[in-house]
């Protein structure tokens, strides 16, 4: 699993590639929380390269969303693959996280 991180306007775009599972969720969490601690408060998660997410990965998404909300920031998820989207749907996370179709839509929310 790799994380690509780039700054696009006011937003930090994070693109995980591969899987977020119990073996790497702690490292992903650490990387994302470090970005927030360093002042990033608008994060777009482009999930186009994410093949799989476990409950540990879902926990990371929820934790990041809560931390950003505490700092009056925002998290938006975009480009979710159908099989990954199903995991978010079954877990109920689609109703509690901001999910849009495209990176452009997510970046528009961050402006």
PDB file of N, CA and C in Angstrom:
ATOM      1  N   UNK A   1       0.844  -1.176   0.000  1.00  0.00           N
ATOM      2  CA  UNK A   1       0.000   0.000   0.000  1.00  0.00           C
ATOM      3  C   UNK A   1       0.885   1.232   0.000  1.00  0.00           C
ATOM      4  N   UNK A   2       0.566   2.164  -0.881  1.00  0.00           N
ATOM      5  CA  UNK A   2       1.274   3.438  -0.912  1.00  0.00           C
ATOM      6  C   UNK A   2       0.265   4.567  -0.819  1.00  0.00           C
ATOM      7  N   UNK A   3       0.738   5.690  -0.291  1.00  0.00           N
ATOM      8  CA  UNK A   3      -0.083   6.901  -0.211  1.00  0.00           C
ATOM      9  C   UNK A   3       0.585   7.978  -1.053  1.00  0.00           C
ATOM     10  N   UNK A   4      -0.139   8.498  -2.021  1.00  0.00           N
ATOM     11  CA  UNK A   4       0.332   9.662  -2.768  1.00  0.00           C
ATOM     12  C   UNK A   4      -0.339  10.875  -2.145  1.00  0.00           C
ATOM     13  N   UNK A   5       0.453  11.891  -1.866  1.00  0.00           N
ATOM     14  CA  UNK A   5      -0.077  13.094  -1.221  1.00  0.00           C
ATOM     15  C   UNK A   5       0.336  14.302  -2.027  1.00  0.00           C
ATOM     16  N   UNK A   6      -0.640  15.146  -2.372  1.00  0.00           N
ATOM     17  CA  UNK A   6      -0.334  16.371  -3.101  1.00  0.00           C
ATOM     18  C   UNK A   6      -1.242  17.499  -2.621  1.00  0.00           C
ATOM     19  N   UNK A   7      -0.725  18.698  -2.691  1.00  0.00           N
ATOM     20  CA  UNK A   7      -1.500  19.881  -2.311  1.00  0.00           C
ATOM     21  C   UNK A   7      -2.146  20.437  -3.573  1.00  0.00           C
ATOM     22  N   UNK A   8      -3.463  20.600  -3.546  1.00  0.00           N
ATOM     23  CA  UNK A   8      -4.205  21.159  -4.674  1.00  0.00           C
ATOM     24  C   UNK A   8      -5.057  22.293  -4.123  1.00  0.00           C
ATOM     25  N   UNK A   9      -4.625  23.531  -4.359  1.00  0.00           N
ATOM     26  CA  UNK A   9      -5.323  24.678  -3.784  1.00  0.00           C
ATOM     27  C   UNK A   9      -5.301  24.573  -2.272  1.00  0.00           C
ATOM     28  N   UNK A  10      -6.468  24.761  -1.630  1.00  0.00           N
ATOM     29  CA  UNK A  10      -6.499  24.699  -0.166  1.00  0.00           C
ATOM     30  C   UNK A  10      -6.556  23.272   0.380  1.00  0.00           C
ATOM     31  N   UNK A  11      -6.671  22.283  -0.505  1.00  0.00           N
ATOM     32  CA  UNK A  11      -6.893  20.903  -0.052  1.00  0.00           C
ATOM     33  C   UNK A  11      -5.646  20.040  -0.194  1.00  0.00           C
ATOM     34  N   UNK A  12      -5.550  19.091   0.692  1.00  0.00           N
ATOM     35  CA  UNK A  12      -4.538  18.052   0.606  1.00  0.00           C
ATOM     36  C   UNK A  12      -5.237  16.844  -0.018  1.00  0.00           C
ATOM     37  N   UNK A  13      -4.744  16.392  -1.160  1.00  0.00           N
ATOM     38  CA  UNK A  13      -5.336  15.231  -1.827  1.00  0.00           C
ATOM     39  C   UNK A  13      -4.481  14.009  -1.506  1.00  0.00           C
ATOM     40  N   UNK A  14      -5.111  13.035  -0.884  1.00  0.00           N
ATOM     41  CA  UNK A  14      -4.434  11.803  -0.487  1.00  0.00           C
ATOM     42  C   UNK A  14      -5.020  10.667  -1.320  1.00  0.00           C
ATOM     43  N   UNK A  15      -4.132   9.946  -2.006  1.00  0.00           N
ATOM     44  CA  UNK A  15      -4.564   8.841  -2.865  1.00  0.00           C
ATOM     45  C   UNK A  15      -3.901   7.543  -2.431  1.00  0.00           C
ATOM     46  N   UNK A  16      -4.632   6.712  -1.698  1.00  0.00           N
ATOM     47  CA  UNK A  16      -4.076   5.409  -1.335  1.00  0.00           C
ATOM     48  C   UNK A  16      -4.161   4.455  -2.526  1.00  0.00           C
ATOM     49  N   UNK A  17      -3.141   3.631  -2.662  1.00  0.00           N
ATOM     50  CA  UNK A  17      -3.118   2.632  -3.732  1.00  0.00           C
ATOM     51  C   UNK A  17      -2.895   1.267  -3.099  1.00  0.00           C
ATOM     52  N   UNK A  18      -3.758   0.310  -3.447  1.00  0.00           N
ATOM     53  CA  UNK A  18      -3.659  -1.024  -2.866  1.00  0.00           C
ATOM     54  C   UNK A  18      -4.755  -1.236  -1.839  1.00  0.00           C
ATOM     55  N   UNK A  19      -4.352  -1.680  -0.653  1.00  0.00           N
ATOM     56  CA  UNK A  19      -5.304  -2.015   0.399  1.00  0.00           C
ATOM     57  C   UNK A  19      -5.007  -1.252   1.683  1.00  0.00           C
ATOM     58  N   UNK A  20      -6.074  -0.901   2.395  1.00  0.00           N
ATOM     59  CA  UNK A  20      -5.917  -0.425   3.767  1.00  0.00           C
ATOM     60  C   UNK A  20      -6.524  -1.508   4.641  1.00  0.00           C
ATOM     61  N   UNK A  21      -5.659  -2.166   5.407  1.00  0.00           N
ATOM     62  CA  UNK A  21      -6.094  -3.299   6.229  1.00  0.00           C
ATOM     63  C   UNK A  21      -5.415  -3.232   7.588  1.00  0.00           C
ATOM     64  N   UNK A  22      -5.622  -4.252   8.390  1.00  0.00           N
ATOM     65  CA  UNK A  22      -5.075  -4.232   9.749  1.00  0.00           C
ATOM     66  C   UNK A  22      -3.549  -4.192   9.768  1.00  0.00           C
ATOM     67  N   UNK A  23      -2.910  -4.648   8.704  1.00  0.00           N
ATOM     68  CA  UNK A  23      -1.445  -4.647   8.655  1.00  0.00           C
ATOM     69  C   UNK A  23      -0.852  -3.257   8.453  1.00  0.00           C
ATOM     70  N   UNK A  24      -1.606  -2.362   7.801  1.00  0.00           N
ATOM     71  CA  UNK A  24      -1.041  -1.040   7.501  1.00  0.00           C
ATOM     72  C   UNK A  24      -1.890   0.136   7.969  1.00  0.00           C
ATOM     73  N   UNK A  25      -3.046  -0.117   8.578  1.00  0.00           N
ATOM     74  CA  UNK A  25      -3.945   0.968   8.990  1.00  0.00           C
ATOM     75  C   UNK A  25      -3.273   1.928   9.969  1.00  0.00           C
ATOM     76  N   UNK A  26      -2.479   1.415  10.885  1.00  0.00           N
ATOM     77  CA  UNK A  26      -1.817   2.290  11.867  1.00  0.00           C
ATOM     78  C   UNK A  26      -0.857   3.257  11.181  1.00  0.00           C
ATOM     79  N   UNK A  27      -0.143   2.795  10.165  1.00  0.00           N
ATOM     80  CA  UNK A  27       0.782   3.668   9.439  1.00  0.00           C
ATOM     81  C   UNK A  27       0.019   4.723   8.645  1.00  0.00           C
ATOM     82  N   UNK A  28      -1.077   4.330   8.016  1.00  0.00           N
ATOM     83  CA  UNK A  28      -1.904   5.284   7.275  1.00  0.00           C
ATOM     84  C   UNK A  28      -2.458   6.336   8.230  1.00  0.00           C
ATOM     85  N   UNK A  29      -2.981   5.887   9.362  1.00  0.00           N
ATOM     86  CA  UNK A  29      -3.514   6.796  10.380  1.00  0.00           C
ATOM     87  C   UNK A  29      -2.447   7.788  10.836  1.00  0.00           C
ATOM     88  N   UNK A  30      -1.278   7.293  11.114  1.00  0.00           N
ATOM     89  CA  UNK A  30      -0.176   8.142  11.565  1.00  0.00           C
ATOM     90  C   UNK A  30       0.181   9.195  10.523  1.00  0.00           C
ATOM     91  N   UNK A  31       0.278   8.775   9.257  1.00  0.00           N
ATOM     92  CA  UNK A  31       0.598   9.716   8.175  1.00  0.00           C
ATOM     93  C   UNK A  31      -0.464  10.812   8.059  1.00  0.00           C
ATOM     94  N   UNK A  32      -1.727  10.411   8.102  1.00  0.00           N
ATOM     95  CA  UNK A  32      -2.809  11.389   7.937  1.00  0.00           C
ATOM     96  C   UNK A  32      -2.909  12.329   9.140  1.00  0.00           C
ATOM     97  N   UNK A  33      -2.800  11.786  10.345  1.00  0.00           N
ATOM     98  CA  UNK A  33      -2.878  12.645  11.531  1.00  0.00           C
ATOM     99  C   UNK A  33      -1.701  13.611  11.598  1.00  0.00           C
ATOM    100  N   UNK A  34      -0.539  13.194  11.132  1.00  0.00           N
ATOM    101  CA  UNK A  34       0.618  14.090  11.086  1.00  0.00           C
ATOM    102  C   UNK A  34       0.344  15.274  10.143  1.00  0.00           C
ATOM    103  N   UNK A  35      -0.290  14.996   9.015  1.00  0.00           N
ATOM    104  CA  UNK A  35      -0.643  16.075   8.080  1.00  0.00           C
ATOM    105  C   UNK A  35      -1.604  17.068   8.742  1.00  0.00           C
ATOM    106  N   UNK A  36      -2.573  16.540   9.489  1.00  0.00           N
ATOM    107  CA  UNK A  36      -3.535  17.407  10.169  1.00  0.00           C
ATOM    108  C   UNK A  36      -2.842  18.214  11.263  1.00  0.00           C
ATOM    109  N   UNK A  37      -1.985  17.562  12.024  1.00  0.00           N
ATOM    110  CA  UNK A  37      -1.236  18.268  13.079  1.00  0.00           C
ATOM    111  C   UNK A  37      -0.346  19.363  12.490  1.00  0.00           C
ATOM    112  N   UNK A  38       0.087  19.172  11.251  1.00  0.00           N
ATOM    113  CA  UNK A  38       0.928  20.174  10.578  1.00  0.00           C
ATOM    114  C   UNK A  38       0.107  21.284   9.930  1.00  0.00           C
ATOM    115  N   UNK A  39      -1.220  21.296  10.187  1.00  0.00           N
ATOM    116  CA  UNK A  39      -2.034  22.419   9.747  1.00  0.00           C
ATOM    117  C   UNK A  39      -2.997  22.157   8.602  1.00  0.00           C
ATOM    118  N   UNK A  40      -2.957  20.973   8.014  1.00  0.00           N
ATOM    119  CA  UNK A  40      -3.916  20.677   6.942  1.00  0.00           C
ATOM    120  C   UNK A  40      -5.290  20.476   7.560  1.00  0.00           C
ATOM    121  N   UNK A  41      -6.298  21.173   7.017  1.00  0.00           N
ATOM    122  CA  UNK A  41      -7.630  20.971   7.570  1.00  0.00           C
ATOM    123  C   UNK A  41      -8.680  20.672   6.507  1.00  0.00           C
ATOM    124  N   UNK A  42      -8.249  20.557   5.263  1.00  0.00           N
ATOM    125  CA  UNK A  42      -9.151  20.161   4.177  1.00  0.00           C
ATOM    126  C   UNK A  42      -8.484  19.003   3.448  1.00  0.00           C
ATOM    127  N   UNK A  43      -9.081  17.833   3.567  1.00  0.00           N
ATOM    128  CA  UNK A  43      -8.481  16.628   3.001  1.00  0.00           C
ATOM    129  C   UNK A  43      -9.466  15.964   2.042  1.00  0.00           C
ATOM    130  N   UNK A  44      -8.968  15.657   0.862  1.00  0.00           N
ATOM    131  CA  UNK A  44      -9.709  14.885  -0.129  1.00  0.00           C
ATOM    132  C   UNK A  44      -9.040  13.520  -0.217  1.00  0.00           C
ATOM    133  N   UNK A  45      -9.814  12.481  -0.019  1.00  0.00           N
ATOM    134  CA  UNK A  45      -9.317  11.120  -0.182  1.00  0.00           C
ATOM    135  C   UNK A  45      -9.795  10.607  -1.538  1.00  0.00           C
ATOM    136  N   UNK A  46      -8.868  10.516  -2.490  1.00  0.00           N
ATOM    137  CA  UNK A  46      -9.179   9.984  -3.823  1.00  0.00           C
ATOM    138  C   UNK A  46      -8.953   8.478  -3.749  1.00  0.00           C
ATOM    139  N   UNK A  47     -10.040   7.730  -3.748  1.00  0.00           N
ATOM    140  CA  UNK A  47      -9.963   6.290  -3.521  1.00  0.00           C
ATOM    141  C   UNK A  47      -9.977   5.477  -4.813  1.00  0.00           C
ATOM    142  N   UNK A  48      -9.640   6.109  -5.936  1.00  0.00           N
ATOM    143  CA  UNK A  48      -9.654   5.408  -7.217  1.00  0.00           C
ATOM    144  C   UNK A  48      -8.674   4.242  -7.262  1.00  0.00           C
ATOM    145  N   UNK A  49      -7.591   4.314  -6.503  1.00  0.00           N
ATOM    146  CA  UNK A  49      -6.607   3.240  -6.489  1.00  0.00           C
ATOM    147  C   UNK A  49      -6.735   2.291  -5.321  1.00  0.00           C
ATOM    148  N   UNK A  50      -7.791   2.453  -4.526  1.00  0.00           N
ATOM    149  CA  UNK A  50      -7.978   1.598  -3.355  1.00  0.00           C
ATOM    150  C   UNK A  50      -8.741   0.339  -3.757  1.00  0.00           C
ATOM    151  N   UNK A  51      -8.097  -0.822  -3.604  1.00  0.00           N
ATOM    152  CA  UNK A  51      -8.695  -2.097  -3.995  1.00  0.00           C
ATOM    153  C   UNK A  51      -9.514  -2.732  -2.886  1.00  0.00           C
ATOM    154  N   UNK A  52      -9.166  -2.409  -1.627  1.00  0.00           N
ATOM    155  CA  UNK A  52      -9.794  -3.075  -0.493  1.00  0.00           C
ATOM    156  C   UNK A  52      -9.633  -2.207   0.739  1.00  0.00           C
ATOM    157  N   UNK A  53     -10.663  -2.192   1.589  1.00  0.00           N
ATOM    158  CA  UNK A  53     -10.563  -1.523   2.886  1.00  0.00           C
ATOM    159  C   UNK A  53     -11.214  -2.420   3.937  1.00  0.00           C
ATOM    160  N   UNK A  54     -10.501  -2.627   5.030  1.00  0.00           N
ATOM    161  CA  UNK A  54     -11.019  -3.450   6.129  1.00  0.00           C
ATOM    162  C   UNK A  54     -11.669  -2.547   7.175  1.00  0.00           C
ATOM    163  N   UNK A  55     -12.179  -3.164   8.219  1.00  0.00           N
ATOM    164  CA  UNK A  55     -12.761  -2.379   9.306  1.00  0.00           C
ATOM    165  C   UNK A  55     -11.704  -1.477   9.946  1.00  0.00           C
ATOM    166  N   UNK A  56     -10.453  -1.911   9.964  1.00  0.00           N
ATOM    167  CA  UNK A  56      -9.379  -1.063  10.493  1.00  0.00           C
ATOM    168  C   UNK A  56      -9.204   0.179   9.618  1.00  0.00           C
ATOM    169  N   UNK A  57      -9.337   0.021   8.319  1.00  0.00           N
ATOM    170  CA  UNK A  57      -9.259   1.160   7.401  1.00  0.00           C
ATOM    171  C   UNK A  57     -10.443   2.096   7.563  1.00  0.00           C
ATOM    172  N   UNK A  58     -11.628   1.530   7.758  1.00  0.00           N
ATOM    173  CA  UNK A  58     -12.813   2.359   7.999  1.00  0.00           C
ATOM    174  C   UNK A  58     -12.635   3.187   9.266  1.00  0.00           C
ATOM    175  N   UNK A  59     -12.055   2.579  10.279  1.00  0.00           N
ATOM    176  CA  UNK A  59     -11.799   3.284  11.526  1.00  0.00           C
ATOM    177  C   UNK A  59     -10.876   4.487  11.287  1.00  0.00           C
ATOM    178  N   UNK A  60      -9.873   4.312  10.432  1.00  0.00           N
ATOM    179  CA  UNK A  60      -8.964   5.412  10.106  1.00  0.00           C
ATOM    180  C   UNK A  60      -9.741   6.560   9.462  1.00  0.00           C
ATOM    181  N   UNK A  61     -10.611   6.243   8.515  1.00  0.00           N
ATOM    182  CA  UNK A  61     -11.401   7.283   7.836  1.00  0.00           C
ATOM    183  C   UNK A  61     -12.255   8.048   8.841  1.00  0.00           C
ATOM    184  N   UNK A  62     -12.886   7.313   9.756  1.00  0.00           N
ATOM    185  CA  UNK A  62     -13.736   7.950  10.759  1.00  0.00           C
ATOM    186  C   UNK A  62     -12.917   8.830  11.691  1.00  0.00           C
ATOM    187  N   UNK A  63     -11.772   8.345  12.121  1.00  0.00           N
ATOM    188  CA  UNK A  63     -10.901   9.102  13.014  1.00  0.00           C
ATOM    189  C   UNK A  63     -10.407  10.390  12.340  1.00  0.00           C
ATOM    190  N   UNK A  64     -10.020  10.288  11.090  1.00  0.00           N
ATOM    191  CA  UNK A  64      -9.554  11.471  10.349  1.00  0.00           C
ATOM    192  C   UNK A  64     -10.688  12.479  10.209  1.00  0.00           C
ATOM    193  N   UNK A  65     -11.882  11.992   9.864  1.00  0.00           N
ATOM    194  CA  UNK A  65     -13.032  12.893   9.730  1.00  0.00           C
ATOM    195  C   UNK A  65     -13.321  13.612  11.040  1.00  0.00           C
ATOM    196  N   UNK A  66     -13.276  12.894  12.157  1.00  0.00           N
ATOM    197  CA  UNK A  66     -13.543  13.509  13.459  1.00  0.00           C
ATOM    198  C   UNK A  66     -12.472  14.534  13.826  1.00  0.00           C
ATOM    199  N   UNK A  67     -11.226  14.178  13.573  1.00  0.00           N
ATOM    200  CA  UNK A  67     -10.129  15.110  13.891  1.00  0.00           C
ATOM    201  C   UNK A  67     -10.242  16.387  13.057  1.00  0.00           C
ATOM    202  N   UNK A  68     -10.574  16.247  11.788  1.00  0.00           N
ATOM    203  CA  UNK A  68     -10.743  17.422  10.938  1.00  0.00           C
ATOM    204  C   UNK A  68     -11.927  18.270  11.403  1.00  0.00           C
ATOM    205  N   UNK A  69     -13.012  17.631  11.790  1.00  0.00           N
ATOM    206  CA  UNK A  69     -14.185  18.369  12.267  1.00  0.00           C
ATOM    207  C   UNK A  69     -13.842  19.164  13.518  1.00  0.00           C
ATOM    208  N   UNK A  70     -13.039  18.581  14.423  1.00  0.00           N
ATOM    209  CA  UNK A  70     -12.612  19.283  15.633  1.00  0.00           C
ATOM    210  C   UNK A  70     -11.828  20.545  15.291  1.00  0.00           C
ATOM    211  N   UNK A  71     -11.159  20.539  14.170  1.00  0.00           N
ATOM    212  CA  UNK A  71     -10.335  21.672  13.750  1.00  0.00           C
ATOM    213  C   UNK A  71     -11.050  22.521  12.693  1.00  0.00           C
ATOM    214  N   UNK A  72     -12.362  22.430  12.649  1.00  0.00           N
ATOM    215  CA  UNK A  72     -13.208  23.120  11.667  1.00  0.00           C
ATOM    216  C   UNK A  72     -12.729  22.875  10.242  1.00  0.00           C
ATOM    217  N   UNK A  73     -12.309  21.665   9.998  1.00  0.00           N
ATOM    218  CA  UNK A  73     -11.884  21.266   8.662  1.00  0.00           C
ATOM    219  C   UNK A  73     -12.923  20.361   8.030  1.00  0.00           C
ATOM    220  N   UNK A  74     -12.503  19.676   6.956  1.00  0.00           N
ATOM    221  CA  UNK A  74     -13.440  18.814   6.241  1.00  0.00           C
ATOM    222  C   UNK A  74     -12.695  17.688   5.547  1.00  0.00           C
ATOM    223  N   UNK A  75     -13.399  16.566   5.409  1.00  0.00           N
ATOM    224  CA  UNK A  75     -12.911  15.412   4.675  1.00  0.00           C
ATOM    225  C   UNK A  75     -13.936  15.074   3.613  1.00  0.00           C
ATOM    226  N   UNK A  76     -13.464  14.826   2.400  1.00  0.00           N
ATOM    227  CA  UNK A  76     -14.344  14.365   1.324  1.00  0.00           C
ATOM    228  C   UNK A  76     -13.700  13.153   0.665  1.00  0.00           C
ATOM    229  N   UNK A  77     -14.502  12.138   0.427  1.00  0.00           N
ATOM    230  CA  UNK A  77     -14.051  10.940  -0.273  1.00  0.00           C
ATOM    231  C   UNK A  77     -14.573  10.973  -1.697  1.00  0.00           C
ATOM    232  N   UNK A  78     -13.750  10.539  -2.644  1.00  0.00           N
ATOM    233  CA  UNK A  78     -14.191  10.542  -4.040  1.00  0.00           C
ATOM    234  C   UNK A  78     -13.608   9.344  -4.785  1.00  0.00           C
ATOM    235  N   UNK A  79     -14.163   9.101  -5.962  1.00  0.00           N
ATOM    236  CA  UNK A  79     -13.697   8.039  -6.866  1.00  0.00           C
ATOM    237  C   UNK A  79     -13.632   6.673  -6.187  1.00  0.00           C
ATOM    238  N   UNK A  80     -14.664   6.345  -5.435  1.00  0.00           N
ATOM    239  CA  UNK A  80     -14.674   5.069  -4.718  1.00  0.00           C
ATOM    240  C   UNK A  80     -15.053   3.951  -5.691  1.00  0.00           C
ATOM    241  N   UNK A  81     -14.207   2.935  -5.746  1.00  0.00           N
ATOM    242  CA  UNK A  81     -14.476   1.762  -6.579  1.00  0.00           C
ATOM    243  C   UNK A  81     -15.737   1.054  -6.072  1.00  0.00           C
ATOM    244  N   UNK A  82     -16.512   0.437  -6.981  1.00  0.00           N
ATOM    245  CA  UNK A  82     -17.785  -0.177  -6.567  1.00  0.00           C
ATOM    246  C   UNK A  82     -17.663  -1.176  -5.410  1.00  0.00           C
ATOM    247  N   UNK A  83     -16.680  -2.048  -5.417  1.00  0.00           N
ATOM    248  CA  UNK A  83     -16.564  -3.051  -4.355  1.00  0.00           C
ATOM    249  C   UNK A  83     -16.133  -2.417  -3.032  1.00  0.00           C
ATOM    250  N   UNK A  84     -15.382  -1.319  -3.083  1.00  0.00           N
ATOM    251  CA  UNK A  84     -15.008  -0.593  -1.864  1.00  0.00           C
ATOM    252  C   UNK A  84     -16.206   0.224  -1.378  1.00  0.00           C
ATOM    253  N   UNK A  85     -16.939   0.797  -2.317  1.00  0.00           N
ATOM    254  CA  UNK A  85     -18.135   1.570  -1.965  1.00  0.00           C
ATOM    255  C   UNK A  85     -19.134   0.687  -1.215  1.00  0.00           C
ATOM    256  N   UNK A  86     -19.231  -0.572  -1.612  1.00  0.00           N
ATOM    257  CA  UNK A  86     -20.147  -1.494  -0.960  1.00  0.00           C
ATOM    258  C   UNK A  86     -19.778  -1.664   0.522  1.00  0.00           C
ATOM    259  N   UNK A  87     -18.488  -1.704   0.834  1.00  0.00           N
ATOM    260  CA  UNK A  87     -18.043  -1.814   2.225  1.00  0.00           C
ATOM    261  C   UNK A  87     -18.462  -0.565   3.009  1.00  0.00           C
ATOM    262  N   UNK A  88     -18.279   0.613   2.396  1.00  0.00           N
ATOM    263  CA  UNK A  88     -18.694   1.862   3.047  1.00  0.00           C
ATOM    264  C   UNK A  88     -20.212   1.869   3.250  1.00  0.00           C
ATOM    265  N   UNK A  89     -20.947   1.358   2.268  1.00  0.00           N
ATOM    266  CA  UNK A  89     -22.409   1.339   2.351  1.00  0.00           C
ATOM    267  C   UNK A  89     -22.886   0.390   3.447  1.00  0.00           C
ATOM    268  N   UNK A  90     -22.373  -0.830   3.456  1.00  0.00           N
ATOM    269  CA  UNK A  90     -22.785  -1.826   4.446  1.00  0.00           C
ATOM    270  C   UNK A  90     -22.475  -1.356   5.869  1.00  0.00           C
ATOM    271  N   UNK A  91     -21.351  -0.660   6.025  1.00  0.00           N
ATOM    272  CA  UNK A  91     -20.949  -0.186   7.348  1.00  0.00           C
ATOM    273  C   UNK A  91     -21.730   1.053   7.797  1.00  0.00           C
ATOM    274  N   UNK A  92     -22.465   1.655   6.876  1.00  0.00           N
ATOM    275  CA  UNK A  92     -23.216   2.867   7.195  1.00  0.00           C
ATOM    276  C   UNK A  92     -22.403   4.138   7.060  1.00  0.00           C
ATOM    277  N   UNK A  93     -21.161   4.019   6.600  1.00  0.00           N
ATOM    278  CA  UNK A  93     -20.281   5.184   6.514  1.00  0.00           C
ATOM    279  C   UNK A  93     -20.668   6.150   5.388  1.00  0.00           C
ATOM    280  N   UNK A  94     -21.381   5.665   4.371  1.00  0.00           N
ATOM    281  CA  UNK A  94     -21.794   6.579   3.294  1.00  0.00           C
ATOM    282  C   UNK A  94     -22.716   7.670   3.819  1.00  0.00           C
ATOM    283  N   UNK A  95     -23.448   7.355   4.891  1.00  0.00           N
ATOM    284  CA  UNK A  95     -24.388   8.344   5.419  1.00  0.00           C
ATOM    285  C   UNK A  95     -23.733   9.308   6.417  1.00  0.00           C
ATOM    286  N   UNK A  96     -22.527   8.983   6.908  1.00  0.00           N
ATOM    287  CA  UNK A  96     -21.906   9.865   7.899  1.00  0.00           C
ATOM    288  C   UNK A  96     -20.663  10.590   7.369  1.00  0.00           C
ATOM    289  N   UNK A  97     -20.154  10.157   6.210  1.00  0.00           N
ATOM    290  CA  UNK A  97     -19.004  10.827   5.609  1.00  0.00           C
ATOM    291  C   UNK A  97     -19.439  11.537   4.344  1.00  0.00           C
ATOM    292  N   UNK A  98     -18.694  12.556   3.948  1.00  0.00           N
ATOM    293  CA  UNK A  98     -18.984  13.266   2.706  1.00  0.00           C
ATOM    294  C   UNK A  98     -18.370  12.493   1.553  1.00  0.00           C
ATOM    295  N   UNK A  99     -19.230  12.006   0.657  1.00  0.00           N
ATOM    296  CA  UNK A  99     -18.784  11.214  -0.482  1.00  0.00           C
ATOM    297  C   UNK A  99     -19.319  11.860  -1.757  1.00  0.00           C
ATOM    298  N   UNK A 100     -18.413  12.127  -2.695  1.00  0.00           N
ATOM    299  CA  UNK A 100     -18.791  12.687  -3.994  1.00  0.00           C
ATOM    300  C   UNK A 100     -18.191  11.807  -5.085  1.00  0.00           C
ATOM    301  N   UNK A 101     -18.625  12.029  -6.312  1.00  0.00           N
ATOM    302  CA  UNK A 101     -18.186  11.164  -7.406  1.00  0.00           C
ATOM    303  C   UNK A 101     -16.740  11.403  -7.829  1.00  0.00           C
ATOM    304  N   UNK A 102     -16.373  12.666  -8.052  1.00  0.00           N
ATOM    305  CA  UNK A 102     -15.082  12.941  -8.684  1.00  0.00           C
ATOM    306  C   UNK A 102     -14.167  13.784  -7.804  1.00  0.00           C
ATOM    307  N   UNK A 103     -12.899  13.774  -8.159  1.00  0.00           N
ATOM    308  CA  UNK A 103     -11.918  14.615  -7.470  1.00  0.00           C
ATOM    309  C   UNK A 103     -12.294  16.089  -7.638  1.00  0.00           C
ATOM    310  N   UNK A 104     -12.758  16.462  -8.816  1.00  0.00           N
ATOM    311  CA  UNK A 104     -13.160  17.839  -9.059  1.00  0.00           C
ATOM    312  C   UNK A 104     -14.293  18.274  -8.135  1.00  0.00           C
ATOM    313  N   UNK A 105     -15.278  17.386  -7.948  1.00  0.00           N
ATOM    314  CA  UNK A 105     -16.386  17.688  -7.032  1.00  0.00           C
ATOM    315  C   UNK A 105     -15.877  17.852  -5.608  1.00  0.00           C
ATOM    316  N   UNK A 106     -14.949  16.985  -5.205  1.00  0.00           N
ATOM    317  CA  UNK A 106     -14.395  17.069  -3.836  1.00  0.00           C
ATOM    318  C   UNK A 106     -13.615  18.369  -3.652  1.00  0.00           C
ATOM    319  N   UNK A 107     -12.822  18.724  -4.655  1.00  0.00           N
ATOM    320  CA  UNK A 107     -12.044  19.964  -4.552  1.00  0.00           C
ATOM    321  C   UNK A 107     -12.951  21.190  -4.521  1.00  0.00           C
ATOM    322  N   UNK A 108     -14.068  21.139  -5.273  1.00  0.00           N
ATOM    323  CA  UNK A 108     -15.039  22.249  -5.241  1.00  0.00           C
ATOM    324  C   UNK A 108     -15.593  22.435  -3.828  1.00  0.00           C
ATOM    325  N   UNK A 109     -15.837  21.345  -3.114  1.00  0.00           N
ATOM    326  CA  UNK A 109     -16.335  21.447  -1.730  1.00  0.00           C
ATOM    327  C   UNK A 109     -15.335  22.109  -0.808  1.00  0.00           C
ATOM    328  N   UNK A 110     -14.070  21.994  -1.129  1.00  0.00           N
ATOM    329  CA  UNK A 110     -13.012  22.508  -0.247  1.00  0.00           C
ATOM    330  C   UNK A 110     -12.704  23.989  -0.478  1.00  0.00           C
ATOM    331  N   UNK A 111     -13.251  24.564  -1.492  1.00  0.00           N
ATOM    332  CA  UNK A 111     -12.981  25.975  -1.795  1.00  0.00           C
ATOM    333  C   UNK A 111     -13.790  26.877  -0.886  1.00  0.00           C
TER     334      UNK A 111
END
